Short mmCIF file of C-alpha atoms and ligand atoms in Angstrom, two decimals:
data_model
loop_
_atom_site.label_atom_id
_atom_site.label_comp_id
_atom_site.label_asym_id
_atom_site.label_seq_id
_atom_site.Cartn_x
_atom_site.Cartn_y
_atom_site.Cartn_z
CA MET L 1 -63.40 12.28 -73.87
CA GLY L 2 -65.86 13.02 -76.71
CA SER L 3 -68.54 15.71 -76.48
CA LEU L 4 -72.05 14.93 -75.23
CA SER L 5 -73.55 15.72 -78.62
CA GLU L 6 -71.55 13.06 -80.40
CA SER L 7 -71.45 9.34 -79.82
CA TYR L 8 -69.60 6.38 -81.26
CA ALA L 9 -70.78 3.11 -82.74
CA PHE L 10 -68.32 0.22 -82.83
CA VAL L 11 -69.82 -2.46 -85.07
CA ILE L 12 -68.40 -5.98 -85.03
CA LEU L 13 -69.44 -7.79 -88.21
CA GLY L 14 -69.07 -11.51 -87.55
CA ALA L 15 -69.86 -11.06 -83.86
CA SER L 16 -70.72 -14.75 -83.51
CA GLY L 17 -67.21 -15.83 -84.49
CA ASP L 18 -63.92 -16.89 -82.99
CA LEU L 19 -62.00 -13.63 -83.37
CA ALA L 20 -64.88 -11.64 -81.90
CA LYS L 21 -65.15 -13.71 -78.74
CA LYS L 22 -61.42 -14.22 -78.16
CA LYS L 23 -59.99 -10.87 -79.13
CA ILE L 24 -62.41 -8.11 -80.07
CA TYR L 25 -64.95 -8.15 -77.24
CA PRO L 26 -62.26 -8.75 -74.59
CA THR L 27 -60.22 -5.82 -75.95
CA LEU L 28 -63.23 -3.53 -76.09
CA TRP L 29 -64.06 -4.45 -72.52
CA LEU L 30 -60.52 -3.67 -71.29
CA LEU L 31 -60.45 -0.36 -73.17
CA SER L 32 -63.82 0.50 -71.74
CA ARG L 33 -62.78 -0.48 -68.20
CA ASP L 34 -59.69 1.72 -68.45
CA ASN L 35 -61.69 4.66 -69.84
CA SER L 36 -59.60 4.51 -72.99
CA ILE L 37 -62.67 4.84 -75.18
CA PRO L 38 -65.41 7.43 -74.73
CA LYS L 39 -68.26 6.51 -72.35
CA ASN L 40 -70.81 7.23 -75.07
CA THR L 41 -69.56 4.39 -77.26
CA PHE L 42 -72.13 1.76 -78.20
CA PHE L 43 -71.20 -1.69 -79.44
CA PHE L 44 -73.18 -3.49 -82.11
CA GLY L 45 -72.61 -7.16 -82.86
CA TYR L 46 -73.81 -8.19 -86.33
CA ALA L 47 -73.95 -11.70 -87.79
CA ARG L 48 -76.36 -14.21 -89.38
CA SER L 49 -76.63 -16.30 -86.20
CA ASP L 50 -79.77 -15.80 -84.18
CA MET L 51 -78.28 -14.53 -80.94
CA THR L 52 -79.01 -12.18 -78.08
CA VAL L 53 -76.52 -9.93 -76.29
CA SER L 54 -76.70 -12.36 -73.34
CA GLN L 55 -75.60 -15.19 -75.60
CA VAL L 56 -72.73 -13.14 -77.01
CA ARG L 57 -71.73 -12.30 -73.44
CA GLU L 58 -71.84 -15.98 -72.48
CA LYS L 59 -69.62 -16.93 -75.46
CA CYS L 60 -67.07 -14.24 -74.60
CA SER L 61 -67.12 -14.93 -70.88
CA PRO L 62 -64.11 -17.34 -70.74
CA TYR L 63 -61.93 -14.66 -72.37
CA MET L 64 -63.00 -11.66 -70.28
CA LYS L 65 -60.80 -10.63 -67.38
CA VAL L 66 -63.10 -9.18 -64.72
CA SER L 67 -62.04 -8.57 -61.13
CA ALA L 68 -64.54 -8.11 -58.30
CA GLU L 69 -64.03 -4.35 -58.28
CA ASP L 70 -64.74 -4.16 -62.03
CA GLU L 71 -68.21 -5.76 -61.78
CA ALA L 72 -70.22 -2.53 -62.06
CA SER L 73 -68.13 -1.34 -64.97
CA TYR L 74 -68.52 -4.74 -66.65
CA GLU L 75 -72.31 -4.54 -66.38
CA ASP L 76 -72.19 -1.04 -67.81
CA PHE L 77 -70.11 -2.31 -70.74
CA TRP L 78 -72.70 -4.96 -71.62
CA ARG L 79 -75.56 -2.47 -71.19
CA ARG L 80 -74.00 -0.54 -74.06
CA ASN L 81 -74.03 -3.64 -76.30
CA PHE L 82 -76.60 -4.51 -78.95
CA TYR L 83 -76.95 -7.33 -81.39
CA VAL L 84 -78.41 -7.17 -84.89
CA ARG L 85 -79.04 -10.32 -86.89
CA GLY L 86 -78.46 -10.04 -90.60
CA SER L 87 -76.85 -11.55 -93.65
CA TYR L 88 -73.80 -10.20 -95.46
CA ASP L 89 -75.36 -9.78 -98.89
CA ASN L 90 -78.81 -8.40 -98.19
CA LYS L 91 -79.20 -4.64 -98.46
CA SER L 92 -82.28 -4.52 -96.26
CA ASP L 93 -80.37 -6.16 -93.38
CA PHE L 94 -77.79 -3.38 -93.55
CA GLU L 95 -80.60 -0.83 -93.63
CA SER L 96 -81.86 -2.41 -90.39
CA LEU L 97 -78.37 -2.12 -88.90
CA ASP L 98 -78.22 1.53 -89.92
CA GLU L 99 -81.63 2.16 -88.36
CA ARG L 100 -80.56 0.49 -85.11
CA ILE L 101 -77.40 2.57 -84.88
CA GLY L 102 -79.47 5.68 -85.57
CA LYS L 103 -81.90 4.86 -82.74
CA VAL L 104 -79.21 4.22 -80.13
CA GLY L 105 -76.76 7.01 -80.93
CA THR L 106 -76.96 10.77 -81.12
CA PRO L 107 -77.51 12.61 -84.45
CA ARG L 108 -73.74 12.78 -84.77
CA THR L 109 -72.60 9.18 -84.34
CA ASN L 110 -69.14 8.31 -85.58
CA ARG L 111 -69.12 4.76 -86.90
CA LEU L 112 -66.39 2.18 -86.90
CA PHE L 113 -67.00 -1.16 -88.65
CA TYR L 114 -64.74 -4.10 -87.84
CA LEU L 115 -64.91 -6.97 -90.35
CA ALA L 116 -64.29 -10.07 -88.23
CA LEU L 117 -65.38 -12.16 -91.19
CA PRO L 118 -63.98 -14.55 -93.79
CA PRO L 119 -62.55 -12.70 -96.82
CA SER L 120 -65.19 -14.29 -99.09
CA VAL L 121 -67.72 -11.72 -97.84
CA PHE L 122 -65.47 -8.63 -97.62
CA GLU L 123 -66.62 -7.19 -100.96
CA GLY L 124 -70.35 -7.65 -100.41
CA VAL L 125 -70.18 -6.35 -96.86
CA THR L 126 -68.16 -3.25 -97.69
CA SER L 127 -70.49 -2.43 -100.62
CA ASN L 128 -73.47 -2.68 -98.29
CA LEU L 129 -71.77 -0.58 -95.63
CA LYS L 130 -71.10 2.11 -98.20
CA GLY L 131 -74.64 1.88 -99.54
CA CYS L 132 -76.53 1.83 -96.25
CA CYS L 133 -74.47 2.46 -93.14
CA MET L 134 -72.21 5.49 -93.54
CA ALA L 135 -72.40 8.06 -90.74
CA LYS L 136 -74.89 10.80 -91.60
CA GLU L 137 -72.83 13.28 -89.62
CA GLY L 138 -69.40 12.45 -88.28
CA TRP L 139 -66.84 9.99 -89.57
CA THR L 140 -66.90 6.38 -90.73
CA ARG L 141 -64.01 3.92 -90.51
CA VAL L 142 -63.69 0.34 -91.74
CA ILE L 143 -61.22 -2.16 -90.27
CA ILE L 144 -60.28 -5.22 -92.28
CA GLU L 145 -58.46 -8.28 -91.02
CA LYS L 146 -55.93 -10.22 -93.01
CA PRO L 147 -55.81 -11.97 -95.44
CA PHE L 148 -56.11 -9.21 -98.05
CA GLY L 149 -56.46 -11.63 -100.92
CA LYS L 150 -54.66 -14.91 -101.51
CA ASP L 151 -52.36 -13.77 -104.33
CA SER L 152 -51.42 -10.50 -106.00
CA GLU L 153 -54.41 -10.62 -108.35
CA SER L 154 -57.03 -11.12 -105.63
CA SER L 155 -55.22 -8.64 -103.39
CA ALA L 156 -55.30 -5.98 -106.14
CA ARG L 157 -58.96 -6.73 -106.75
CA LEU L 158 -59.83 -6.19 -103.11
CA SER L 159 -57.73 -3.02 -102.96
CA ASN L 160 -59.45 -1.61 -106.05
CA HIS L 161 -62.84 -2.50 -104.65
CA LEU L 162 -62.11 -0.77 -101.33
CA ALA L 163 -60.63 2.25 -103.10
CA SER L 164 -63.84 2.59 -105.13
CA LEU L 165 -65.86 2.86 -101.91
CA PHE L 166 -63.74 4.59 -99.28
CA HIS L 167 -61.03 7.19 -98.89
CA GLU L 168 -57.75 5.67 -97.77
CA ASP L 169 -58.00 7.45 -94.39
CA GLU L 170 -61.31 5.67 -93.75
CA LEU L 171 -59.61 2.27 -94.01
CA TYR L 172 -57.49 0.29 -91.57
CA ARG L 173 -55.91 -3.04 -92.41
CA ILE L 174 -54.77 -5.38 -89.66
CA ASP L 175 -52.27 -8.17 -90.14
CA HIS L 176 -51.00 -9.69 -86.91
CA TYR L 177 -48.43 -11.69 -88.81
CA LEU L 178 -46.84 -8.89 -90.78
CA GLY L 179 -43.41 -8.48 -89.30
CA LYS L 180 -43.75 -11.53 -87.08
CA GLU L 181 -40.70 -13.19 -88.60
CA MET L 182 -38.68 -9.99 -88.25
CA VAL L 183 -39.62 -9.69 -84.56
CA GLN L 184 -38.67 -13.33 -83.97
CA ASN L 185 -35.31 -12.72 -85.64
CA LEU L 186 -34.71 -9.69 -83.43
CA MET L 187 -35.37 -11.80 -80.35
CA LEU L 188 -32.94 -14.39 -81.61
CA VAL L 189 -30.26 -11.75 -82.14
CA ARG L 190 -30.77 -10.49 -78.58
N1 NAP Y 1 -59.72 -16.20 -84.97
C1 NAP Y 1 -58.57 -15.54 -84.82
O1 NAP Y 1 -57.91 -15.60 -83.77
C2 NAP Y 1 -58.03 -14.69 -85.97
C3 NAP Y 1 -56.76 -14.15 -85.86
C4 NAP Y 1 -56.28 -13.31 -86.86
C5 NAP Y 1 -57.06 -13.01 -87.95
N2 NAP Y 1 -58.30 -13.56 -88.07
C6 NAP Y 1 -59.10 -13.18 -89.23
O2 NAP Y 1 -60.33 -12.61 -88.75
C7 NAP Y 1 -61.41 -12.95 -89.61
C8 NAP Y 1 -62.48 -13.69 -88.79
O3 NAP Y 1 -61.90 -14.85 -88.20
P1 NAP Y 1 -62.71 -15.84 -87.27
O4 NAP Y 1 -61.76 -16.83 -86.77
O5 NAP Y 1 -63.56 -15.09 -86.30
O6 NAP Y 1 -63.68 -16.54 -88.35
P2 NAP Y 1 -64.97 -17.41 -88.15
O7 NAP Y 1 -65.26 -17.64 -86.70
O8 NAP Y 1 -64.85 -18.60 -89.04
O9 NAP Y 1 -66.07 -16.48 -88.83
C9 NAP Y 1 -66.61 -15.34 -88.21
C10 NAP Y 1 -68.12 -15.31 -88.50
O10 NAP Y 1 -68.33 -15.17 -89.90
C11 NAP Y 1 -69.45 -15.91 -90.30
N3 NAP Y 1 -69.03 -16.86 -91.35
C12 NAP Y 1 -68.18 -17.91 -91.23
N4 NAP Y 1 -67.99 -18.52 -92.42
C13 NAP Y 1 -68.73 -17.84 -93.32
C14 NAP Y 1 -68.95 -17.98 -94.71
N5 NAP Y 1 -68.37 -18.93 -95.44
N6 NAP Y 1 -69.77 -17.09 -95.31
C15 NAP Y 1 -70.34 -16.10 -94.60
N7 NAP Y 1 -70.17 -15.93 -93.27
C16 NAP Y 1 -69.39 -16.78 -92.65
C17 NAP Y 1 -69.98 -16.64 -89.10
O11 NAP Y 1 -71.05 -15.87 -88.54
P3 NAP Y 1 -72.57 -16.11 -88.86
O12 NAP Y 1 -72.73 -17.47 -89.45
O13 NAP Y 1 -73.26 -15.96 -87.54
O14 NAP Y 1 -72.91 -15.02 -89.79
C18 NAP Y 1 -68.82 -16.60 -88.13
O15 NAP Y 1 -69.24 -16.58 -86.78
C19 NAP Y 1 -60.80 -13.79 -90.73
O16 NAP Y 1 -60.49 -12.94 -91.80
C20 NAP Y 1 -59.51 -14.34 -90.12
O17 NAP Y 1 -58.54 -14.60 -91.09
C21 NAP Y 1 -58.79 -14.39 -87.09
#
């Protein structure tokens, strides 16, 4: 999966947080274990907290399912992890992130940015990603978690902001609760 000349950078912005430790890192580990993502994928945690990869690993540990036979693969997963400390509004921090991705990957590194962050920083972060961190060759994708605004006005504002920076096919929006009620109703009907 994936050619040798291209690599992948999965960047978790807000890597010090709750969603990252409970859901994102555990999912990336399972996908990696099952060879469902290319071997030449590198994972970059990014947040303001002063942390090391070992500390991120320690935080995630209670949520990681690792059997004895998976140990080697688990070590390999963490060997492909990096951590970059930076703020959400400082351009030079995003330049450092870009530089780090450039050093680890191949010239053609596809980049996926996952915003595991409070919505208050979505606009600043996405502006800085656009300004400093787009893939030089290859594709860039941005994943945003709910909530997409708190009312129609703020939602439209965020949508317009994102549309000014990215093509629609570069954006993914995740809302775990969309459709939840409908699914619950279906279960009731059954
Ligand atoms: N937790 C879940 O299970 C869950 C489920 C569904 C959706 N979500 C959504 O996922 C996103 C992240 O959720 P989360 O629970 O991981 O949030 P969180 O732990 O509160 O925040 C994630 C990280 O963002 C930084 N941060 C927190 N408050 C900030 C602020 N006011 N200004 C700037 N940075 C701040 C912190 O990192 P640093 O201080 O190190 O920079 C923190 O570790 C949110 O949009 C949330 O709605 C979460």
